[in-house]
Tab-separated table of C-alpha atoms and ligand atoms in Angstrom:
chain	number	residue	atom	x	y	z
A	1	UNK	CA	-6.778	-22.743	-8.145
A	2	UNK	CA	-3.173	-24.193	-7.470
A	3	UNK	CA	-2.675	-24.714	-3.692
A	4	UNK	CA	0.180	-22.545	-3.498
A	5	UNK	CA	2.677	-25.496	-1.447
A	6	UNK	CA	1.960	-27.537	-5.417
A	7	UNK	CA	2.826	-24.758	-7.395
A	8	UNK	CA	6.463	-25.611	-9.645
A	9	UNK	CA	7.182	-22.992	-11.758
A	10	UNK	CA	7.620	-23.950	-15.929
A	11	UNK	CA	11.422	-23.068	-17.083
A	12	UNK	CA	9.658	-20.483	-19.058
A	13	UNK	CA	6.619	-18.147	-17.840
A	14	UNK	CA	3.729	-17.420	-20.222
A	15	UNK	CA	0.727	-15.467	-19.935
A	16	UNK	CA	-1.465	-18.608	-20.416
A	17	UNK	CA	-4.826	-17.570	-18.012
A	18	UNK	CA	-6.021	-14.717	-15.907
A	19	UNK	CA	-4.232	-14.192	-12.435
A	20	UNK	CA	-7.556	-14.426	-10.501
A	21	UNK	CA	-7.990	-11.620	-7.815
A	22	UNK	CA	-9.200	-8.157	-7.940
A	23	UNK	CA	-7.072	-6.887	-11.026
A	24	UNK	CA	-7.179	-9.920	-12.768
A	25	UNK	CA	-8.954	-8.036	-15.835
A	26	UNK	CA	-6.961	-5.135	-15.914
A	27	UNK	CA	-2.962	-7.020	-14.948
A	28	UNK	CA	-0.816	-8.150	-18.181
A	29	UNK	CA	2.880	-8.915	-18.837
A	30	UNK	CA	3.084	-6.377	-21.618
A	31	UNK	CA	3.065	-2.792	-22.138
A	32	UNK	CA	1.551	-0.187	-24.821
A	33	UNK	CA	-1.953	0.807	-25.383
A	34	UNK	CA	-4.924	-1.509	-26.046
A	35	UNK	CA	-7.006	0.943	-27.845
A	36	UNK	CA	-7.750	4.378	-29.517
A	37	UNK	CA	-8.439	6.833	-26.912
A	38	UNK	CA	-8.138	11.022	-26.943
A	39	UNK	CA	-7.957	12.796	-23.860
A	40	UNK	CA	-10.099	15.291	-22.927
A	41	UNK	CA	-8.540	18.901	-22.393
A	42	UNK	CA	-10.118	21.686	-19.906
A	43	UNK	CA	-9.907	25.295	-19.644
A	44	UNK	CA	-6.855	25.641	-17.066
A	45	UNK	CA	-3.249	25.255	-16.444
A	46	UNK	CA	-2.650	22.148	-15.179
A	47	UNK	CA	-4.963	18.987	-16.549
A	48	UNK	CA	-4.699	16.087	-14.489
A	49	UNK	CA	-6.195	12.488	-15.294
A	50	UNK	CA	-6.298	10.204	-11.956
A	51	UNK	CA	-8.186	8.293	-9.492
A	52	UNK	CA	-8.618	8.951	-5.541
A	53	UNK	CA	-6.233	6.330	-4.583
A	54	UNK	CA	-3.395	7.320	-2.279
A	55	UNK	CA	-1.034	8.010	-5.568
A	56	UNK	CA	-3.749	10.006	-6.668
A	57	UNK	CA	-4.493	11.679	-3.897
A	58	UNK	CA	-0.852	12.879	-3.324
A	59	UNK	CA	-1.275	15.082	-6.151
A	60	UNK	CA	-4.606	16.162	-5.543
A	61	UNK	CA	-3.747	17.493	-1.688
A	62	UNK	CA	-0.546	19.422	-3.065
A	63	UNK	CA	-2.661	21.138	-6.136
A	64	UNK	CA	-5.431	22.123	-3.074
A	65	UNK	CA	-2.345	23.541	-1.042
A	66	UNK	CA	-0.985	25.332	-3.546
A	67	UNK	CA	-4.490	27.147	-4.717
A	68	UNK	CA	-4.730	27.953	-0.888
A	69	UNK	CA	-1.871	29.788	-0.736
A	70	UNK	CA	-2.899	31.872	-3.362
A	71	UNK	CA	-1.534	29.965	-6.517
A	72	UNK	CA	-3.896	31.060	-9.658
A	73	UNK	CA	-1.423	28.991	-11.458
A	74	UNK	CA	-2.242	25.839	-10.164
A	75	UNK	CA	-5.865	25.861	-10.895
A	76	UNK	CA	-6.559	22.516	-12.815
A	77	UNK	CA	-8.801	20.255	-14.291
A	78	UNK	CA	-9.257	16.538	-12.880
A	79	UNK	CA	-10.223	13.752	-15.248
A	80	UNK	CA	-11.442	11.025	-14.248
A	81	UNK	CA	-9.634	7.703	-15.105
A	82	UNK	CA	-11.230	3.996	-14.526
A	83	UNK	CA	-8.281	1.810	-13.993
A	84	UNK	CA	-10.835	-0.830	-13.579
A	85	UNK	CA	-12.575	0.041	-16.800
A	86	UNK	CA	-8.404	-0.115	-18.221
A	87	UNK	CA	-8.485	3.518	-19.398
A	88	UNK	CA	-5.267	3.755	-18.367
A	89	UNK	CA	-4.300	2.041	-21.376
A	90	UNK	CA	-6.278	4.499	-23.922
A	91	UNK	CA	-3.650	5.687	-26.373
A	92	UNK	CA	-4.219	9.069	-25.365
A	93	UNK	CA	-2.963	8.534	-21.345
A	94	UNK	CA	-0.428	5.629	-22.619
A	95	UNK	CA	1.083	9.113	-24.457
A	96	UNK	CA	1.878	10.950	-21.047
A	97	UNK	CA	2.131	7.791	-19.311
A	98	UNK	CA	3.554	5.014	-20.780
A	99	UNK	CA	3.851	3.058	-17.800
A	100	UNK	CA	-0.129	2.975	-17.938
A	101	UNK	CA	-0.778	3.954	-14.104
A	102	UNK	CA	-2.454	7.170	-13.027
A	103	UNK	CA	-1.953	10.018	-11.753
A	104	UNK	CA	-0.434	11.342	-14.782
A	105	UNK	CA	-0.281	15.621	-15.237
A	106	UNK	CA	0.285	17.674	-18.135
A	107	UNK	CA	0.613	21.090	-17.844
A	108	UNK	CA	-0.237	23.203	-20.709
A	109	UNK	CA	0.858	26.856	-19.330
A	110	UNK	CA	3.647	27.119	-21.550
A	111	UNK	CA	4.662	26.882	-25.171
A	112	UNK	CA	4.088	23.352	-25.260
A	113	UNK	CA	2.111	20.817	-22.795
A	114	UNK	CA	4.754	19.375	-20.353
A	115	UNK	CA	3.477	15.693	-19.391
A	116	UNK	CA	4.766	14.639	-15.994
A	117	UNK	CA	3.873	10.535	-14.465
A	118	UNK	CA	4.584	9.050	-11.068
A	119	UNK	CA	3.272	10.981	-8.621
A	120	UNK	CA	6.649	11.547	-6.955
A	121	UNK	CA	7.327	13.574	-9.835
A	122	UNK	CA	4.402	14.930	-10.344
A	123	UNK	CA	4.763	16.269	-6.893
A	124	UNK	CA	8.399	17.550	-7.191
A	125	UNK	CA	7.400	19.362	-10.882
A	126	UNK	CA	5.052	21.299	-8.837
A	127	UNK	CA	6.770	22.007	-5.602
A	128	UNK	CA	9.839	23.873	-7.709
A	129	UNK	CA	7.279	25.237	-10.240
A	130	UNK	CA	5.045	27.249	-7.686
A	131	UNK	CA	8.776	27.047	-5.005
A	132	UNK	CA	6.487	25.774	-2.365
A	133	UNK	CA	6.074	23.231	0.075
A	134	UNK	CA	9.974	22.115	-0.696
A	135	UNK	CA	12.485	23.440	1.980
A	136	UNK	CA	15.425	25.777	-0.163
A	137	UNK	CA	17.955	24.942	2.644
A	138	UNK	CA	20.041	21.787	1.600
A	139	UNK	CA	19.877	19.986	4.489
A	140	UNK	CA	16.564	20.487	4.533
A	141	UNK	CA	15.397	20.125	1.351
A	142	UNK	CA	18.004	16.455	1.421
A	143	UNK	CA	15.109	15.295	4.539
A	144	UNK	CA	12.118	16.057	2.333
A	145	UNK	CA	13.391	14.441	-0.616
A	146	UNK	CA	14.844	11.267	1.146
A	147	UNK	CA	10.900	10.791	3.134
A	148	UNK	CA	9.560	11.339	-0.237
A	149	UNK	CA	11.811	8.897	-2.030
A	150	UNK	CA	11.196	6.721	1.012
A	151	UNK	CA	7.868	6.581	0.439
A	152	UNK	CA	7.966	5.864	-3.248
A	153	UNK	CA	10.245	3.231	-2.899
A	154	UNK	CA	7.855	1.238	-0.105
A	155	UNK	CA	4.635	2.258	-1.360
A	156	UNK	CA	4.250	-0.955	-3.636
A	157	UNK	CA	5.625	-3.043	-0.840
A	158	UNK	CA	2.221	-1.511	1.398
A	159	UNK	CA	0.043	-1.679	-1.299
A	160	UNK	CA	1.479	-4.192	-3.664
A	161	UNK	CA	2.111	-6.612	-1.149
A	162	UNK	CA	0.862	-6.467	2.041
A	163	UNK	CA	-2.659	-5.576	0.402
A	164	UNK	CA	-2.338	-7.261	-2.439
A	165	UNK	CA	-1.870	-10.483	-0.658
A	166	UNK	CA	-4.031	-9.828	2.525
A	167	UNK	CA	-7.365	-8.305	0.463
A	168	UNK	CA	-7.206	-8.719	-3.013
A	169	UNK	CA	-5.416	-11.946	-3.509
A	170	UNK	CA	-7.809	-15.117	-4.492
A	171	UNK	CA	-6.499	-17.428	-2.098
A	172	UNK	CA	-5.100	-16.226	1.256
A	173	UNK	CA	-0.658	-17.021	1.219
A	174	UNK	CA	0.393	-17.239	4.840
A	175	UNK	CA	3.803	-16.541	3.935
A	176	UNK	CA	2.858	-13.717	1.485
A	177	UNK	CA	1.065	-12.349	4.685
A	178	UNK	CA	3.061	-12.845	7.119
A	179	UNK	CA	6.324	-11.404	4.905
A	180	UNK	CA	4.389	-8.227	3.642
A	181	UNK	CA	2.673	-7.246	7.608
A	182	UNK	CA	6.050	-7.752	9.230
A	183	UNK	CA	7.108	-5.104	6.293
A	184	UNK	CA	4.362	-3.230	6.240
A	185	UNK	CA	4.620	-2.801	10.334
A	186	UNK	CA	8.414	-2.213	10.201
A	187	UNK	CA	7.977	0.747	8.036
A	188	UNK	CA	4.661	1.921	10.561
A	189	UNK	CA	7.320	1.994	13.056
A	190	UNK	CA	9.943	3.615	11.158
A	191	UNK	CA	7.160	6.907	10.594
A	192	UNK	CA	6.252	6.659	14.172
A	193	UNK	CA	9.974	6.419	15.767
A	194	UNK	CA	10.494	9.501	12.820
A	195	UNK	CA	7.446	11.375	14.063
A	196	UNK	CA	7.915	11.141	18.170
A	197	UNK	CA	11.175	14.018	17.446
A	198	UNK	CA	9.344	16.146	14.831
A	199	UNK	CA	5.937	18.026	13.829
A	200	UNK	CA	5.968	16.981	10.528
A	201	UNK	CA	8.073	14.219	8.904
A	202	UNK	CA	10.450	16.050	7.639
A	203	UNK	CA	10.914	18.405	10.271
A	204	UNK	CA	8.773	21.345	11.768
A	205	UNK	CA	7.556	22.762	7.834
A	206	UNK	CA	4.836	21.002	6.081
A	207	UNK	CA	6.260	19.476	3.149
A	208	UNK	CA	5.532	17.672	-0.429
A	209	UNK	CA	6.842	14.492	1.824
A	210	UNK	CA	4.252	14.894	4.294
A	211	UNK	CA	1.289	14.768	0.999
A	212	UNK	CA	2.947	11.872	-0.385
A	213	UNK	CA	3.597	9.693	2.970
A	214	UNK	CA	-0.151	10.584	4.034
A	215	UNK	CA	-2.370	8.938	1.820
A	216	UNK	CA	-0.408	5.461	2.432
A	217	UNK	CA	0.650	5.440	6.162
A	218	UNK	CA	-2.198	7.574	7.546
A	219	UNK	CA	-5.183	6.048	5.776
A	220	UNK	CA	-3.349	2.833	7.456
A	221	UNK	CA	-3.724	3.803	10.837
A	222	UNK	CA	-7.029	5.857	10.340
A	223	UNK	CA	-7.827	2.309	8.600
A	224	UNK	CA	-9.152	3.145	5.197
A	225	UNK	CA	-6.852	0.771	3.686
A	226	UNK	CA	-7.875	-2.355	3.113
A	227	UNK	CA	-9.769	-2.953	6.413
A	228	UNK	CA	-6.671	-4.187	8.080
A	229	UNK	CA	-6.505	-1.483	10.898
A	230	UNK	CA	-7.373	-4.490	13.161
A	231	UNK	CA	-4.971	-6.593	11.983
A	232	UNK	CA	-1.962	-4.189	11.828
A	233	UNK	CA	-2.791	-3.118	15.686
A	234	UNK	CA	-2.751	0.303	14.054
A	235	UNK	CA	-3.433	1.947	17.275
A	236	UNK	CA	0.171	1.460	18.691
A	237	UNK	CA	1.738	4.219	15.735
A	238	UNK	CA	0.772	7.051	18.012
A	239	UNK	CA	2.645	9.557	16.704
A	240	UNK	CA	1.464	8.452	13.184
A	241	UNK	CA	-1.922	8.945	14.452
A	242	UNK	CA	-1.240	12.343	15.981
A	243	UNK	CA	0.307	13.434	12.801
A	244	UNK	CA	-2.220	11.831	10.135
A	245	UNK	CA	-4.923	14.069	12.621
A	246	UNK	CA	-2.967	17.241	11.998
A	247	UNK	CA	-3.144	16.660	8.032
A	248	UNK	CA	-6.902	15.505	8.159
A	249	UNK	CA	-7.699	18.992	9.981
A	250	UNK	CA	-6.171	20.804	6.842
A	251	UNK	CA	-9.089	21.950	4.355
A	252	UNK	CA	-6.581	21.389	1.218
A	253	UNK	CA	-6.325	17.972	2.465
A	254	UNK	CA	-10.063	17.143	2.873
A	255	UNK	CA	-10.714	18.725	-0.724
A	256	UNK	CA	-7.987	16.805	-2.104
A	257	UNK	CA	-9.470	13.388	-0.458
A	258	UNK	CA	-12.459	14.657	-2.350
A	259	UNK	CA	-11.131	14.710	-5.978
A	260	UNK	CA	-11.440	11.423	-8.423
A	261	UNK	CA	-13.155	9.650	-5.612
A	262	UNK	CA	-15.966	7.085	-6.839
A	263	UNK	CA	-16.623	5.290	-3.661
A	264	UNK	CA	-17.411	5.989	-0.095
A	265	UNK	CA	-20.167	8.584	1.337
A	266	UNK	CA	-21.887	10.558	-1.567
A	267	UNK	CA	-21.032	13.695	-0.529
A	268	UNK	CA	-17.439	12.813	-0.349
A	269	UNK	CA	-17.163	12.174	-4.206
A	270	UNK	CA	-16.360	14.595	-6.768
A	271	UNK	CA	-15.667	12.858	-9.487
A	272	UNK	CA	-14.715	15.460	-11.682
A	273	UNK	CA	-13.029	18.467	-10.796
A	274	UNK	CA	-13.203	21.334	-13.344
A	275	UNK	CA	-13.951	24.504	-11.010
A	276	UNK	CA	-13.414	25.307	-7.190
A	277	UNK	CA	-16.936	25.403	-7.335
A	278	UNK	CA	-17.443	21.754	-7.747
A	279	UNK	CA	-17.281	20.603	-4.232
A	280	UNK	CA	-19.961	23.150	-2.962
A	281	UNK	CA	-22.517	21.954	-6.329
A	282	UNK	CA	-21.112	18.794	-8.363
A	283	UNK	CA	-20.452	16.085	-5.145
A	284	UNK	CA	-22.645	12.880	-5.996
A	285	UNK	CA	-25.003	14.032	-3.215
A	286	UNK	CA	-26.247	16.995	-4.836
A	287	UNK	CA	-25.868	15.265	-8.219
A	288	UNK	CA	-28.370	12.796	-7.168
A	289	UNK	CA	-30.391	15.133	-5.465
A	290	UNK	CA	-30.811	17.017	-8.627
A	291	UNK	CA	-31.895	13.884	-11.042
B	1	GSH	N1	4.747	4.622	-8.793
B	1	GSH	C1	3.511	5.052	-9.367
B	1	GSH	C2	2.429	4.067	-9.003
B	1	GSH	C3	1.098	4.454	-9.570
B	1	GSH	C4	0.092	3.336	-9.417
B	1	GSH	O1	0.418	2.221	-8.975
B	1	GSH	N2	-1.161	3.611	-9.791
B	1	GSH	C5	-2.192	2.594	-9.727
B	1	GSH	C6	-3.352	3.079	-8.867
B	1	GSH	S1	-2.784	3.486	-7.229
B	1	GSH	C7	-2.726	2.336	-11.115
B	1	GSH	O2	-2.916	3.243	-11.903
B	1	GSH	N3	-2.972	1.069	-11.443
B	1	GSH	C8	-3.508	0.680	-12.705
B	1	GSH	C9	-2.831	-0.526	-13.283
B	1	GSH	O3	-1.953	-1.085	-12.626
B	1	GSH	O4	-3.190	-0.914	-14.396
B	1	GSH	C10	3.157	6.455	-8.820
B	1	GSH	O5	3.450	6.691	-7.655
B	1	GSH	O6	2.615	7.285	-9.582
């Protein structure tokens, strides 16, 4: 490995070895599919193919909510897809995603399947289709969407950078570090300052921005991300604490942690979520208690 003070970059990049580091066998410079694959297709609605990371659990909370308020329309089937495996490059998800990253939806409740990638989206299609957990007043409706677009737009800075470069990297960058926790921090802070004058972040109603901001800032602070909880002094965002307690008590939220998730305690992993059934009978717990 290059110390990182020798590196000089070549007037032209090429793809000419593996990056080292957790993804290295999944990361390349070009798009597309790398082989034949079909999806499979359930019985309901909505079919969605993901993973229980926080972009997949986003989607996974908000499809919980909505069946808890009484949706029948939302019911849904959840694939499972191995981004380490690279099924997100399967020809059949490269076809409703082409940008090859779960979670990707389609829903197949009307003429023809709708496909819908990037979980923003994904959460947006479904707020206005079921018209819930979206404010209808302008202004706001304007706060939900800009803490939703906030967190979309410093997401990869979280996950791609700070931990990227603090976990998953193959050598250890001080400046990387240092320039992705001062980030990472800053936007801690921003939540926190946001959540000392209201319930919920984007003001006292429980919104799509609140599901997508979750995942991301509170499994920092309740530190299931990349066991930097220490690091980040992730005890000092009190009100993101507070808050990311008031989600966790939610049953939609707990089932939706639940969904596409292949590590972690037994009994928190469903894998595979055809039926509302599943997490009472198909959690790897009882699947192992049954072999
Ligand atoms: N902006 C996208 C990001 C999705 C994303 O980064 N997904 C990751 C898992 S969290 C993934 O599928 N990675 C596979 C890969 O990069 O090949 C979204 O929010 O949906």
């Amino acid at each position: 490995m290059t110390d990182a003070s020798e590196y000089v970059s070549p007037k032209v990049w090429s793809w000419t070895k593996p990056s080292g580091g957790r993804f290295a066998n999944i990361n390349r410079p070009v798009a597309g599919p790398t082989h034949e694959k079909e999806l499979p297709v359930g019985r309901h609605p909505l079919q969605l193919y993901s993973l229980a990371t926080p972009n997949g659990v986003k989607v996974t909370i908000m499809l919980e909510e909505l069946l808890a308020l009484g949706h029948a329309g939302a019911e849904y089937d959840a694939w499972l897809i191995d981004i380490d495996k690279g099924d997100q490059f399967g020809s059949g998800f490269v076809a409703i995603n082409p940008n090859s990253k779960i979670p990707a939806l389609v829903d197949r409740s009307g003429p023809k399947p709708i496909r819908v990638f990037e979980s923003g989206a994904i959460l947006l299609y479904l707020a206005e289709k079921f018209d819930a957990f979206l404010p209808k007043a302008v202004a706001e409706r304007a706060e939900c969407l800009s803490w939703l677009f906030w967190q979309m737009g410093s997401g990869p800075f979280v996950g791609g950078g700070f931990g990227h470069f603090y976990a998953y990297a193959p050598i250890k960058i001080e400046y990387a570090i240092d320039r992705y926790a001062m980030e990472t921090k800053r936007l801690l802070d921003v939540l926190d300052r946001r959540l000392v004058e209201t319930e919920y972040v984007a003001g006292d109603a429980y919104t799509i921005a609140d599901m997508a901001i979750f995942p991301w800032y509170g499994g920092l602070v309740k530190g299931w991300a990349y066991d930097a909880a220490e690091f980040l002094s992730v005890q000092d965002y009190k009100s993101v604490q507070r808050w990311a307690d008031l989600l966790l008590a939610r049953p939609a939220v707990q089932r939706g942690r639940m969904v596409n998730r292949t590590s972690g305690e037994p009994s928190s992993q469903l894998h595979e979520r055809h039926d509302a059934s599943d997490f009472e009978t198909k959690t790897q717990d009882k699947l192992s208690a049954k072999t």
